[in-house]
PDB file of C-alpha atoms in Angstrom:
ATOM      1  CA  MET A 929     -94.841 -94.752 -10.547  1.00 48.00           C
ATOM      2  CA  LYS A 930     -95.958 -91.252 -11.707  1.00 38.00           C
ATOM      3  CA  ASN A 931     -97.409 -90.621  -8.265  1.00 47.00           C
ATOM      4  CA  ASN A 932     -94.249 -91.741  -6.504  1.00 50.00           C
ATOM      5  CA  ASN A 933     -92.173 -89.356  -8.760  1.00 46.00           C
ATOM      6  CA  ARG A 934     -94.595 -86.558  -8.130  1.00 40.00           C
ATOM      7  CA  ASN A 935     -94.482 -87.176  -4.330  1.00 48.00           C
ATOM      8  CA  ASN A 936     -90.634 -87.267  -4.398  1.00 50.00           C
ATOM      9  CA  SER A 937     -90.494 -84.112  -6.443  1.00 47.00           C
ATOM     10  CA  PHE A 938     -92.896 -82.376  -3.959  1.00 42.00           C
ATOM     11  CA  GLN A 939     -90.947 -83.490  -0.980  1.00 50.00           C
ATOM     12  CA  LYS A 940     -87.749 -82.234  -2.453  1.00 43.00           C
ATOM     13  CA  HIS A 941     -89.356 -78.872  -3.378  1.00 46.00           C
ATOM     14  CA  THR A 942     -90.726 -78.650   0.181  1.00 44.00           C
ATOM     15  CA  LEU A 943     -87.414 -79.392   1.643  1.00 40.00           C
ATOM     16  CA  PHE A 944     -85.744 -76.812  -0.496  1.00 41.00           C
ATOM     17  CA  ILE A 945     -88.292 -74.141   0.648  1.00 42.00           C
ATOM     18  CA  ILE A 946     -87.752 -75.071   4.307  1.00 40.00           C
ATOM     19  CA  PHE A 947     -83.918 -74.882   3.795  1.00 40.00           C
ATOM     20  CA  ALA A 948     -84.170 -71.467   2.072  1.00 39.00           C
ATOM     21  CA  VAL A 949     -86.431 -70.147   4.832  1.00 35.00           C
ATOM     22  CA  MET A 950     -83.952 -71.371   7.458  1.00 40.00           C
ATOM     23  CA  ILE A 951     -81.055 -69.723   5.611  1.00 38.00           C
ATOM     24  CA  THR A 952     -82.967 -66.495   5.331  1.00 39.00           C
ATOM     25  CA  LEU A 953     -83.873 -66.564   9.003  1.00 37.00           C
ATOM     26  CA  LEU A 954     -80.168 -67.192   9.874  1.00 36.00           C
ATOM     27  CA  VAL A 955     -79.132 -64.275   7.661  1.00 37.00           C
ATOM     28  CA  ILE A 956     -81.728 -61.991   9.155  1.00 39.00           C
ATOM     29  CA  ASN A 957     -80.716 -63.094  12.714  1.00 42.00           C
ATOM     30  CA  LYS A 958     -77.064 -62.342  11.964  1.00 40.00           C
ATOM     31  CA  ALA A 959     -77.957 -58.994  10.469  1.00 43.00           C
ATOM     32  CA  ASN A 960     -79.947 -58.112  13.540  1.00 46.00           C
ATOM     33  CA  ALA A 961     -77.560 -59.602  16.144  1.00 56.00           C
ATOM     34  CA  GLN A 962     -75.043 -56.882  16.474  1.00 88.00           C
ATOM     35  CA  GLU A 963     -76.085 -54.018  18.751  1.00 95.00           C
ATOM     36  CA  ILE A 964     -73.206 -51.501  18.473  1.00 98.00           C
ATOM     37  CA  ASN A 965     -72.097 -49.214  15.732  1.00 98.00           C
ATOM     38  CA  CYS A 966     -68.798 -47.843  17.136  1.00 98.00           C
ATOM     39  CA  ARG A 967     -66.273 -45.888  15.122  1.00 98.00           C
ATOM     40  CA  VAL A 968     -62.773 -46.490  16.490  1.00 99.00           C
ATOM     41  CA  SER A 969     -59.877 -43.985  15.785  1.00 98.00           C
ATOM     42  CA  ILE A 970     -56.270 -44.194  16.844  1.00 96.00           C
ATOM     43  CA  SER A 971     -53.990 -41.222  17.182  1.00 95.00           C
ATOM     44  CA  THR A 972     -50.120 -41.559  17.431  1.00 92.00           C
ATOM     45  CA  ASP A 973     -49.375 -37.799  17.430  1.00 90.00           C
ATOM     46  CA  GLN A 974     -48.156 -37.905  21.050  1.00 89.00           C
ATOM     47  CA  ILE A 975     -45.330 -40.527  20.602  1.00 88.00           C
ATOM     48  CA  GLN A 976     -42.062 -40.239  18.844  1.00 75.00           C
ATOM     49  CA  VAL A 977     -41.654 -41.457  15.351  1.00 62.00           C
ATOM     50  CA  ASN A 978     -39.239 -44.110  16.362  1.00 58.00           C
ATOM     51  CA  GLU A 979     -41.847 -45.550  18.778  1.00 59.00           C
ATOM     52  CA  GLN A 980     -44.617 -45.773  16.144  1.00 55.00           C
ATOM     53  CA  ARG A 981     -43.214 -49.105  14.782  1.00 54.00           C
ATOM     54  CA  GLY A 982     -44.515 -48.883  11.238  1.00 56.00           C
ATOM     55  CA  ALA A 983     -47.446 -46.838  12.327  1.00 59.00           C
ATOM     56  CA  THR A 984     -49.706 -47.052   9.274  1.00 74.00           C
ATOM     57  CA  GLN A 985     -49.766 -50.809   9.231  1.00 88.00           C
ATOM     58  CA  ILE A 986     -49.886 -51.721  12.890  1.00 91.00           C
ATOM     59  CA  TYR A 987     -52.261 -49.004  13.972  1.00 93.00           C
ATOM     60  CA  THR A 988     -54.623 -49.521  11.079  1.00 94.00           C
ATOM     61  CA  GLU A 989     -54.766 -53.258  11.960  1.00 96.00           C
ATOM     62  CA  LEU A 990     -55.329 -52.394  15.605  1.00 96.00           C
ATOM     63  CA  GLN A 991     -58.064 -49.871  14.784  1.00 97.00           C
ATOM     64  CA  ASN A 992     -59.838 -52.382  12.559  1.00 98.00           C
ATOM     65  CA  VAL A 993     -59.686 -55.338  14.992  1.00 98.00           C
ATOM     66  CA  MET A 994     -60.991 -53.138  17.840  1.00 98.00           C
ATOM     67  CA  GLN A 995     -63.872 -51.950  15.660  1.00 98.00           C
ATOM     68  CA  GLU A 996     -64.706 -55.377  14.465  1.00 98.00           C
ATOM     69  CA  PHE A 997     -64.708 -56.749  18.077  1.00 98.00           C
ATOM     70  CA  LEU A 998     -67.184 -54.078  19.199  1.00 99.00           C
ATOM     71  CA  ASN A 999     -69.411 -54.070  16.224  1.00 98.00           C
ATOM     72  CA  ASN A1000     -69.468 -57.782  15.089  1.00 97.00           C
ATOM     73  CA  ARG A1001     -69.888 -59.431  18.455  1.00 97.00           C
ATOM     74  CA  ARG A1002     -73.389 -60.050  19.957  1.00 96.00           C
ATOM     75  CA  TRP A1003     -73.599 -58.505  23.357  1.00 98.00           C
ATOM     76  CA  THR A1004     -77.327 -59.080  24.088  1.00 97.00           C
ATOM     77  CA  ASN A1005     -80.127 -61.441  23.351  1.00 95.00           C
ATOM     78  CA  ASP A1006     -82.125 -58.639  21.765  1.00 96.00           C
ATOM     79  CA  ASN A1007     -82.378 -58.167  18.002  1.00 93.00           C
ATOM     80  CA  PHE A1008     -81.484 -54.702  16.665  1.00 93.00           C
ATOM     81  CA  ALA A1009     -82.594 -53.266  13.345  1.00 94.00           C
ATOM     82  CA  PRO A1010     -79.740 -51.321  11.618  1.00 92.00           C
ATOM     83  CA  GLU A1011     -81.428 -48.015  12.661  1.00 92.00           C
ATOM     84  CA  GLU A1012     -81.629 -49.085  16.226  1.00 94.00           C
ATOM     85  CA  LYS A1013     -77.865 -49.745  16.698  1.00 97.00           C
ATOM     86  CA  ILE A1014     -76.159 -47.814  19.382  1.00 98.00           C
ATOM     87  CA  ASN A1015     -73.909 -45.189  17.916  1.00 98.00           C
ATOM     88  CA  CYS A1016     -70.569 -44.622  19.698  1.00 98.00           C
ATOM     89  CA  SER A1017     -67.021 -43.503  19.027  1.00 99.00           C
ATOM     90  CA  LEU A1018     -63.845 -44.656  20.726  1.00 99.00           C
ATOM     91  CA  ALA A1019     -60.840 -42.339  20.295  1.00 99.00           C
ATOM     92  CA  VAL A1020     -57.599 -43.832  21.477  1.00 98.00           C
ATOM     93  CA  ILE A1021     -54.546 -41.527  21.823  1.00 98.00           C
ATOM     94  CA  ILE A1022     -51.416 -43.530  22.181  1.00 96.00           C
ATOM     95  CA  THR A1023     -48.910 -42.080  24.611  1.00 95.00           C
ATOM     96  CA  LYS A1024     -46.322 -44.860  24.708  1.00 94.00           C
ATOM     97  CA  ALA A1025     -45.424 -47.866  22.549  1.00 93.00           C
ATOM     98  CA  THR A1026     -42.634 -50.524  22.846  1.00 90.00           C
ATOM     99  CA  ALA A1027     -41.227 -52.967  20.458  1.00 85.00           C
ATOM    100  CA  ASN A1028     -42.881 -55.725  22.449  1.00 89.00           C
ATOM    101  CA  GLY A1029     -46.339 -54.506  21.625  1.00 92.00           C
ATOM    102  CA  ASP A1030     -47.062 -52.760  24.939  1.00 94.00           C
ATOM    103  CA  TYR A1031     -49.191 -49.686  24.696  1.00 95.00           C
ATOM    104  CA  GLU A1032     -50.217 -46.788  27.105  1.00 96.00           C
ATOM    105  CA  ALA A1033     -52.999 -44.624  25.888  1.00 97.00           C
ATOM    106  CA  ASN A1034     -55.990 -42.381  26.851  1.00 98.00           C
ATOM    107  CA  ALA A1035     -59.319 -43.285  25.564  1.00 98.00           C
ATOM    108  CA  ARG A1036     -62.501 -41.351  25.098  1.00 99.00           C
ATOM    109  CA  LEU A1037     -65.791 -43.246  24.731  1.00 99.00           C
ATOM    110  CA  GLN A1038     -68.740 -41.254  23.524  1.00 99.00           C
ATOM    111  CA  VAL A1039     -72.216 -42.805  23.272  1.00 99.00           C
ATOM    112  CA  THR A1040     -75.207 -41.042  21.667  1.00 99.00           C
ATOM    113  CA  ARG A1041     -78.777 -41.779  20.737  1.00 98.00           C
ATOM    114  CA  PRO A1042     -81.331 -40.004  18.646  1.00 98.00           C
ATOM    115  CA  VAL A1043     -83.930 -37.708  20.106  1.00 98.00           C
ATOM    116  CA  TYR A1044     -87.407 -38.674  18.979  1.00 96.00           C
ATOM    117  CA  GLY A1045     -88.875 -36.807  16.146  1.00 93.00           C
ATOM    118  CA  THR A1046     -85.658 -34.770  15.279  1.00 96.00           C
ATOM    119  CA  ALA A1047     -82.318 -35.177  13.578  1.00 96.00           C
ATOM    120  CA  TYR A1048     -80.528 -34.363  16.898  1.00 98.00           C
ATOM    121  CA  GLU A1049     -78.381 -36.866  18.751  1.00 98.00           C
ATOM    122  CA  THR A1050     -78.042 -36.488  22.439  1.00 99.00           C
ATOM    123  CA  VAL A1051     -74.857 -37.572  24.196  1.00 99.00           C
ATOM    124  CA  LEU A1052     -75.441 -40.177  26.800  1.00 99.00           C
ATOM    125  CA  LEU A1053     -71.785 -40.771  27.815  1.00 99.00           C
ATOM    126  CA  ASN A1054     -68.576 -38.935  27.314  1.00 98.00           C
ATOM    127  CA  TYR A1055     -66.143 -40.984  29.291  1.00 98.00           C
ATOM    128  CA  ILE A1056     -62.395 -40.415  29.388  1.00 97.00           C
ATOM    129  CA  ASP A1057     -60.204 -43.372  30.468  1.00 97.00           C
ATOM    130  CA  ARG A1058     -56.639 -42.383  31.280  1.00 95.00           C
ATOM    131  CA  ASN A1059     -55.543 -45.964  32.011  1.00 95.00           C
ATOM    132  CA  PHE A1060     -56.025 -47.516  28.620  1.00 97.00           C
ATOM    133  CA  VAL A1061     -53.023 -49.838  28.860  1.00 97.00           C
ATOM    134  CA  PHE A1062     -52.751 -53.050  26.755  1.00 97.00           C
ATOM    135  CA  LYS A1063     -50.561 -55.432  24.711  1.00 96.00           C
ATOM    136  CA  TYR A1064     -51.240 -56.139  21.100  1.00 96.00           C
ATOM    137  CA  VAL A1065     -49.143 -58.146  18.654  1.00 93.00           C
ATOM    138  CA  ALA A1066     -49.949 -57.945  14.916  1.00 92.00           C
ATOM    139  CA  GLY A1067     -52.113 -60.767  13.625  1.00 94.00           C
ATOM    140  CA  THR A1068     -53.508 -61.605  17.062  1.00 93.00           C
ATOM    141  CA  PRO A1069     -57.229 -62.258  17.090  1.00 93.00           C
ATOM    142  CA  LEU A1070     -59.253 -60.762  19.912  1.00 96.00           C
ATOM    143  CA  THR A1071     -61.066 -63.350  21.929  1.00 95.00           C
ATOM    144  CA  TYR A1072     -63.339 -62.788  24.728  1.00 97.00           C
ATOM    145  CA  ASN A1073     -65.340 -64.873  27.313  1.00 96.00           C
ATOM    146  CA  ASP A1074     -67.674 -63.189  29.756  1.00 97.00           C
ATOM    147  CA  ASN A1075     -66.729 -65.614  32.506  1.00 97.00           C
ATOM    148  CA  ASN A1076     -63.020 -65.306  32.361  1.00 97.00           C
ATOM    149  CA  TYR A1077     -60.334 -62.672  32.318  1.00 97.00           C
ATOM    150  CA  ASN A1078     -58.913 -62.745  28.843  1.00 93.00           C
ATOM    151  CA  ASP A1079     -56.465 -59.770  28.296  1.00 96.00           C
ATOM    152  CA  ASN A1080     -56.635 -56.090  29.112  1.00 97.00           C
ATOM    153  CA  LEU A1081     -57.551 -54.949  25.654  1.00 98.00           C
ATOM    154  CA  THR A1082     -60.550 -57.266  25.207  1.00 98.00           C
ATOM    155  CA  GLN A1083     -61.559 -56.650  28.915  1.00 98.00           C
ATOM    156  CA  MET A1084     -61.668 -52.830  28.397  1.00 99.00           C
ATOM    157  CA  LEU A1085     -63.424 -53.118  25.069  1.00 99.00           C
ATOM    158  CA  ALA A1086     -66.015 -55.411  26.578  1.00 99.00           C
ATOM    159  CA  PHE A1087     -66.387 -53.087  29.586  1.00 99.00           C
ATOM    160  CA  TYR A1088     -67.113 -50.175  27.132  1.00 99.00           C
ATOM    161  CA  ALA A1089     -69.667 -52.261  25.256  1.00 99.00           C
ATOM    162  CA  TYR A1090     -71.640 -52.970  28.379  1.00 99.00           C
ATOM    163  CA  LEU A1091     -71.364 -49.428  29.595  1.00 99.00           C
ATOM    164  CA  ALA A1092     -72.779 -48.141  26.236  1.00 99.00           C
ATOM    165  CA  LEU A1093     -75.595 -50.661  26.454  1.00 99.00           C
ATOM    166  CA  ALA A1094     -76.346 -49.691  30.158  1.00 99.00           C
ATOM    167  CA  PHE A1095     -76.615 -46.121  29.368  1.00 99.00           C
ATOM    168  CA  ASP A1096     -78.592 -46.604  26.209  1.00 99.00           C
ATOM    169  CA  TYR A1097     -81.158 -48.932  27.761  1.00 99.00           C
ATOM    170  CA  ASP A1098     -81.462 -46.700  30.878  1.00 99.00           C
ATOM    171  CA  SER A1099     -82.450 -43.746  28.576  1.00 99.00           C
ATOM    172  CA  PHE A1100     -85.413 -45.750  27.021  1.00 98.00           C
ATOM    173  CA  GLU A1101     -86.629 -47.532  30.209  1.00 98.00           C
ATOM    174  CA  LYS A1102     -86.282 -46.781  33.855  1.00 98.00           C
ATOM    175  CA  MET A1103     -83.448 -48.900  35.128  1.00 98.00           C
ATOM    176  CA  GLY A1104     -83.473 -50.752  31.681  1.00 98.00           C
ATOM    177  CA  GLY A1105     -79.747 -51.167  31.549  1.00 98.00           C
ATOM    178  CA  LEU A1106     -79.459 -52.984  34.924  1.00 98.00           C
ATOM    179  CA  ASN A1107     -78.464 -56.180  33.403  1.00 98.00           C
ATOM    180  CA  TYR A1108     -75.582 -54.529  31.386  1.00 99.00           C
ATOM    181  CA  ALA A1109     -74.389 -52.462  34.383  1.00 99.00           C
ATOM    182  CA  GLN A1110     -74.058 -55.851  36.197  1.00 99.00           C
ATOM    183  CA  LYS A1111     -72.135 -57.312  33.253  1.00 99.00           C
ATOM    184  CA  ALA A1112     -69.892 -54.261  33.303  1.00 99.00           C
ATOM    185  CA  LEU A1113     -69.257 -54.751  37.026  1.00 98.00           C
ATOM    186  CA  ASN A1114     -68.498 -58.513  36.354  1.00 98.00           C
ATOM    187  CA  VAL A1115     -65.885 -57.393  33.752  1.00 98.00           C
ATOM    188  CA  VAL A1116     -64.276 -55.118  36.418  1.00 98.00           C
ATOM    189  CA  ASN A1117     -64.363 -57.944  38.981  1.00 97.00           C
ATOM    190  CA  LEU A1118     -62.613 -60.458  36.699  1.00 98.00           C
ATOM    191  CA  ALA A1119     -59.833 -57.897  35.957  1.00 97.00           C
ATOM    192  CA  GLN A1120     -59.066 -56.988  39.663  1.00 94.00           C
ATOM    193  CA  ASN A1121     -55.485 -58.306  39.307  1.00 91.00           C
ATOM    194  CA  ALA A1122     -54.796 -56.682  35.872  1.00 91.00           C
ATOM    195  CA  GLY A1123     -53.441 -53.303  37.233  1.00 80.00           C
ATOM    196  CA  GLY A1124     -54.475 -49.757  36.664  1.00 82.00           C
ATOM    197  CA  GLY A1125     -58.163 -48.654  36.082  1.00 92.00           C
ATOM    198  CA  TRP A1126     -59.778 -51.776  37.531  1.00 96.00           C
ATOM    199  CA  SER A1127     -59.154 -51.344  41.299  1.00 92.00           C
ATOM    200  CA  SER A1128     -61.108 -49.457  43.965  1.00 90.00           C
ATOM    201  CA  SER A1129     -57.887 -48.023  45.408  1.00 79.00           C
ATOM    202  CA  ASN A1130     -57.120 -46.034  42.251  1.00 66.00           C
ATOM    203  CA  ASP A1131     -58.524 -42.891  40.725  1.00 85.00           C
ATOM    204  CA  ILE A1132     -62.297 -42.441  41.607  1.00 89.00           C
ATOM    205  CA  ARG A1133     -62.996 -41.795  37.957  1.00 92.00           C
ATOM    206  CA  ASN A1134     -61.705 -45.135  36.801  1.00 95.00           C
ATOM    207  CA  ARG A1135     -63.604 -48.156  35.462  1.00 97.00           C
ATOM    208  CA  TYR A1136     -64.178 -49.625  38.904  1.00 97.00           C
ATOM    209  CA  TRP A1137     -65.948 -46.508  40.163  1.00 97.00           C
ATOM    210  CA  VAL A1138     -67.980 -46.021  37.068  1.00 98.00           C
ATOM    211  CA  ALA A1139     -69.427 -49.526  37.399  1.00 98.00           C
ATOM    212  CA  GLU A1140     -69.912 -49.202  41.122  1.00 98.00           C
ATOM    213  CA  ASN A1141     -71.840 -45.982  40.684  1.00 98.00           C
ATOM    214  CA  LEU A1142     -74.120 -47.588  38.173  1.00 98.00           C
ATOM    215  CA  LEU A1143     -75.077 -50.165  40.766  1.00 98.00           C
ATOM    216  CA  ASN A1144     -74.886 -48.162  43.974  1.00 98.00           C
ATOM    217  CA  GLN A1145     -78.314 -48.208  45.598  1.00 98.00           C
ATOM    218  CA  GLN A1146     -77.713 -44.693  47.040  1.00 97.00           C
ATOM    219  CA  LEU A1147     -77.397 -43.387  43.524  1.00 98.00           C
ATOM    220  CA  GLN A1148     -80.339 -45.260  42.010  1.00 98.00           C
ATOM    221  CA  THR A1149     -82.550 -42.173  41.740  1.00 98.00           C
ATOM    222  CA  LEU A1150     -79.967 -40.713  39.377  1.00 98.00           C
ATOM    223  CA  ARG A1151     -80.262 -43.661  36.996  1.00 98.00           C
ATOM    224  CA  GLU A1152     -84.100 -43.540  37.300  1.00 98.00           C
ATOM    225  CA  GLY A1153     -83.922 -39.680  36.455  1.00 98.00           C
ATOM    226  CA  PHE A1154     -81.676 -40.654  33.526  1.00 98.00           C
ATOM    227  CA  TYR A1155     -84.731 -42.117  31.983  1.00 99.00           C
ATOM    228  CA  THR A1156     -86.981 -39.115  32.824  1.00 98.00           C
ATOM    229  CA  TYR A1157     -84.324 -36.705  31.260  1.00 99.00           C
ATOM    230  CA  HIS A1158     -84.210 -38.608  27.905  1.00 99.00           C
ATOM    231  CA  ARG A1159     -87.458 -40.378  27.348  1.00 98.00           C
ATOM    232  CA  LEU A1160     -89.849 -37.881  28.979  1.00 98.00           C
ATOM    233  CA  ALA A1161     -88.054 -34.558  28.490  1.00 99.00           C
ATOM    234  CA  MET A1162     -85.617 -34.784  25.622  1.00 99.00           C
ATOM    235  CA  ASP A1163     -87.973 -37.088  23.408  1.00 98.00           C
ATOM    236  CA  ASN A1164     -90.890 -34.543  23.959  1.00 98.00           C
ATOM    237  CA  TYR A1165     -88.828 -31.259  23.833  1.00 98.00           C
ATOM    238  CA  ALA A1166     -89.836 -30.380  20.209  1.00 96.00           C
ATOM    239  CA  ASN A1167     -93.537 -30.613  21.090  1.00 97.00           C
ATOM    240  CA  ASP A1168     -93.460 -29.144  24.694  1.00 98.00           C
ATOM    241  CA  PRO A1169     -90.186 -27.446  25.450  1.00 98.00           C
ATOM    242  CA  ALA A1170     -91.492 -25.672  28.627  1.00 98.00           C
ATOM    243  CA  ASN A1171     -92.693 -28.979  30.304  1.00 98.00           C
ATOM    244  CA  SER A1172     -89.387 -30.656  29.202  1.00 98.00           C
ATOM    245  CA  ARG A1173     -87.318 -28.043  30.840  1.00 99.00           C
ATOM    246  CA  LYS A1174     -89.404 -28.374  33.971  1.00 98.00           C
ATOM    247  CA  GLN A1175     -88.560 -32.098  34.075  1.00 98.00           C
ATOM    248  CA  ILE A1176     -84.858 -31.458  33.468  1.00 99.00           C
ATOM    249  CA  ILE A1177     -84.873 -28.915  36.403  1.00 98.00           C
ATOM    250  CA  GLU A1178     -86.488 -31.452  38.645  1.00 98.00           C
ATOM    251  CA  TYR A1179     -83.835 -33.981  37.690  1.00 98.00           C
ATOM    252  CA  LEU A1180     -81.020 -31.406  38.270  1.00 99.00           C
ATOM    253  CA  ASN A1181     -82.514 -30.854  41.732  1.00 98.00           C
ATOM    254  CA  THR A1182     -82.478 -34.561  42.277  1.00 98.00           C
ATOM    255  CA  ILE A1183     -78.662 -34.555  41.392  1.00 98.00           C
ATOM    256  CA  LYS A1184     -78.274 -31.681  43.926  1.00 98.00           C
ATOM    257  CA  GLN A1185     -79.988 -33.622  46.670  1.00 98.00           C
ATOM    258  CA  VAL A1186     -78.097 -36.933  46.101  1.00 98.00           C
ATOM    259  CA  SER A1187     -74.695 -35.085  45.787  1.00 98.00           C
ATOM    260  CA  GLN A1188     -75.222 -33.488  49.169  1.00 97.00           C
ATOM    261  CA  ASN A1189     -75.548 -36.937  50.757  1.00 96.00           C
ATOM    262  CA  ARG A1190     -72.975 -38.673  48.488  1.00 96.00           C
ATOM    263  CA  PRO A1191     -70.424 -36.137  47.428  1.00 97.00           C
ATOM    264  CA  GLY A1192     -67.510 -36.683  45.048  1.00 95.00           C
ATOM    265  CA  GLN A1193     -69.168 -39.540  43.021  1.00 97.00           C
ATOM    266  CA  VAL A1194     -67.977 -40.021  39.375  1.00 97.00           C
ATOM    267  CA  TRP A1195     -71.616 -40.157  38.101  1.00 98.00           C
ATOM    268  CA  TYR A1196     -71.850 -36.290  38.477  1.00 98.00           C
ATOM    269  CA  ARG A1197     -68.920 -35.717  36.132  1.00 97.00           C
ATOM    270  CA  LEU A1198     -70.177 -38.331  33.760  1.00 98.00           C
ATOM    271  CA  PHE A1199     -73.435 -36.452  33.488  1.00 99.00           C
ATOM    272  CA  PHE A1200     -72.183 -32.985  33.064  1.00 99.00           C
ATOM    273  CA  GLU A1201     -69.326 -33.969  30.746  1.00 98.00           C
ATOM    274  CA  ALA A1202     -71.939 -35.384  28.451  1.00 99.00           C
ATOM    275  CA  LYS A1203     -74.617 -32.728  29.077  1.00 99.00           C
ATOM    276  CA  SER A1204     -73.101 -29.291  29.770  1.00 98.00           C
ATOM    277  CA  THR A1205     -73.344 -28.028  26.066  1.00 98.00           C
ATOM    278  CA  GLU A1206     -76.851 -29.507  25.730  1.00 99.00           C
ATOM    279  CA  LEU A1207     -78.097 -27.796  28.916  1.00 99.00           C
ATOM    280  CA  LEU A1208     -76.704 -24.548  27.778  1.00 98.00           C
ATOM    281  CA  ASN A1209     -78.638 -24.931  24.510  1.00 98.00           C
ATOM    282  CA  ILE A1210     -81.881 -26.035  26.168  1.00 98.00           C
ATOM    283  CA  PHE A1211     -82.035 -23.106  28.671  1.00 98.00           C
ATOM    284  CA  SER A1212     -80.820 -20.532  26.241  1.00 97.00           C
ATOM    285  CA  ASP A1213     -84.288 -20.809  24.789  1.00 94.00           C
ATOM    286  CA  ALA A1214     -86.026 -20.321  28.092  1.00 98.00           C
ATOM    287  CA  PRO A1215     -87.486 -16.962  29.271  1.00 97.00           C
ATOM    288  CA  LEU A1216     -85.070 -14.629  31.047  1.00 97.00           C
ATOM    289  CA  ASP A1217     -86.647 -15.260  34.546  1.00 97.00           C
ATOM    290  CA  GLU A1218     -86.239 -19.041  34.067  1.00 98.00           C
ATOM    291  CA  ARG A1219     -82.681 -18.657  32.936  1.00 98.00           C
ATOM    292  CA  LYS A1220     -81.752 -16.520  35.961  1.00 97.00           C
ATOM    293  CA  LYS A1221     -83.165 -19.147  38.279  1.00 97.00           C
ATOM    294  CA  ILE A1222     -81.446 -21.997  36.877  1.00 98.00           C
ATOM    295  CA  VAL A1223     -77.878 -20.406  36.815  1.00 98.00           C
ATOM    296  CA  PRO A1224     -77.193 -20.869  40.468  1.00 98.00           C
ATOM    297  CA  LEU A1225     -78.217 -24.519  40.329  1.00 98.00           C
ATOM    298  CA  LEU A1226     -76.098 -25.226  37.269  1.00 99.00           C
ATOM    299  CA  THR A1227     -73.068 -23.476  38.642  1.00 98.00           C
ATOM    300  CA  SER A1228     -73.186 -25.224  41.975  1.00 98.00           C
ATOM    301  CA  LEU A1229     -73.513 -28.741  40.262  1.00 98.00           C
ATOM    302  CA  ASP A1230     -71.045 -28.111  37.528  1.00 98.00           C
ATOM    303  CA  PRO A1231     -68.464 -25.427  38.590  1.00 98.00           C
ATOM    304  CA  THR A1232     -66.117 -26.386  35.710  1.00 97.00           C
ATOM    305  CA  ASN A1233     -68.619 -24.809  33.349  1.00 98.00           C
ATOM    306  CA  SER A1234     -69.865 -22.047  35.637  1.00 98.00           C
ATOM    307  CA  GLU A1235     -68.631 -19.088  33.359  1.00 98.00           C
ATOM    308  CA  ALA A1236     -70.631 -20.546  30.457  1.00 98.00           C
ATOM    309  CA  TYR A1237     -73.709 -21.018  32.617  1.00 98.00           C
ATOM    310  CA  ARG A1238     -73.586 -17.391  33.924  1.00 98.00           C
ATOM    311  CA  LYS A1239     -74.116 -16.133  30.400  1.00 97.00           C
ATOM    312  CA  LEU A1240     -77.540 -17.513  30.555  1.00 98.00           C
ATOM    313  CA  SER A1241     -78.668 -14.826  32.912  1.00 94.00           C
ATOM    314  CA  LYS A1242     -77.715 -12.002  30.506  1.00 89.00           C
TER     315      LYS A1242
END
């Protein structure tokens, strides 16, 4: 009888340990599941007070549900430690609101990643979406399925999540974000009948063309060079700035060559809207001869910031 009691006690103790380990693994897996750390902000400064519909309550709720949707959902099969999460911000500027919960807005998605061995964060993407149109009624949960069109709000947020993942993975591994670029395009394809921002017939800077550029074979060298720029140049800049600048110049020449064959692509604007300030800072540390040589290349590729680039030659 003693032995039976002892065996039963041992079995119970073993089962308890197994159960505790399983719970611990589930907790760890949940903690590591989420990949994105996105800060969402909403501004109503551009709409009339009578359009704001109890601004504090509804917009605080909207901000929270959008942030929770991006940050609490699992977007990949990879586990991320807290310090590995992808940092991004989504700033939504409401331009129109109705009593029925219909909203028109502009949105800016910025994605960053740390540069190895430094406290500096480089901007991977700085995308402005001028067709952020959606419907939201207070208390409505945000639901999403990769295989179906759900609603415009969750569709746009999912697109942003996959876009952030594609750019982040591409910066660490050559074409590493391919799977997420394909998922972003799938989001676009499912939303083809949803109106502005999703169609190829609209603005060439819209969501359709961003996804198309990521998967366009004629632009593949730009994505491959994105890895070179970040993993080989930026991550080694603190140790070897001269060689890092050399690799960046090679990538800029690649952009020039591709743009001559494929002008007017949104990729070029995405790159320079994210990198213009960084490029100025990088080449301001270069010798004068090098700065003078790089100015014509920068001004030809990014004429919007040509005045700032010309200061490098002084």
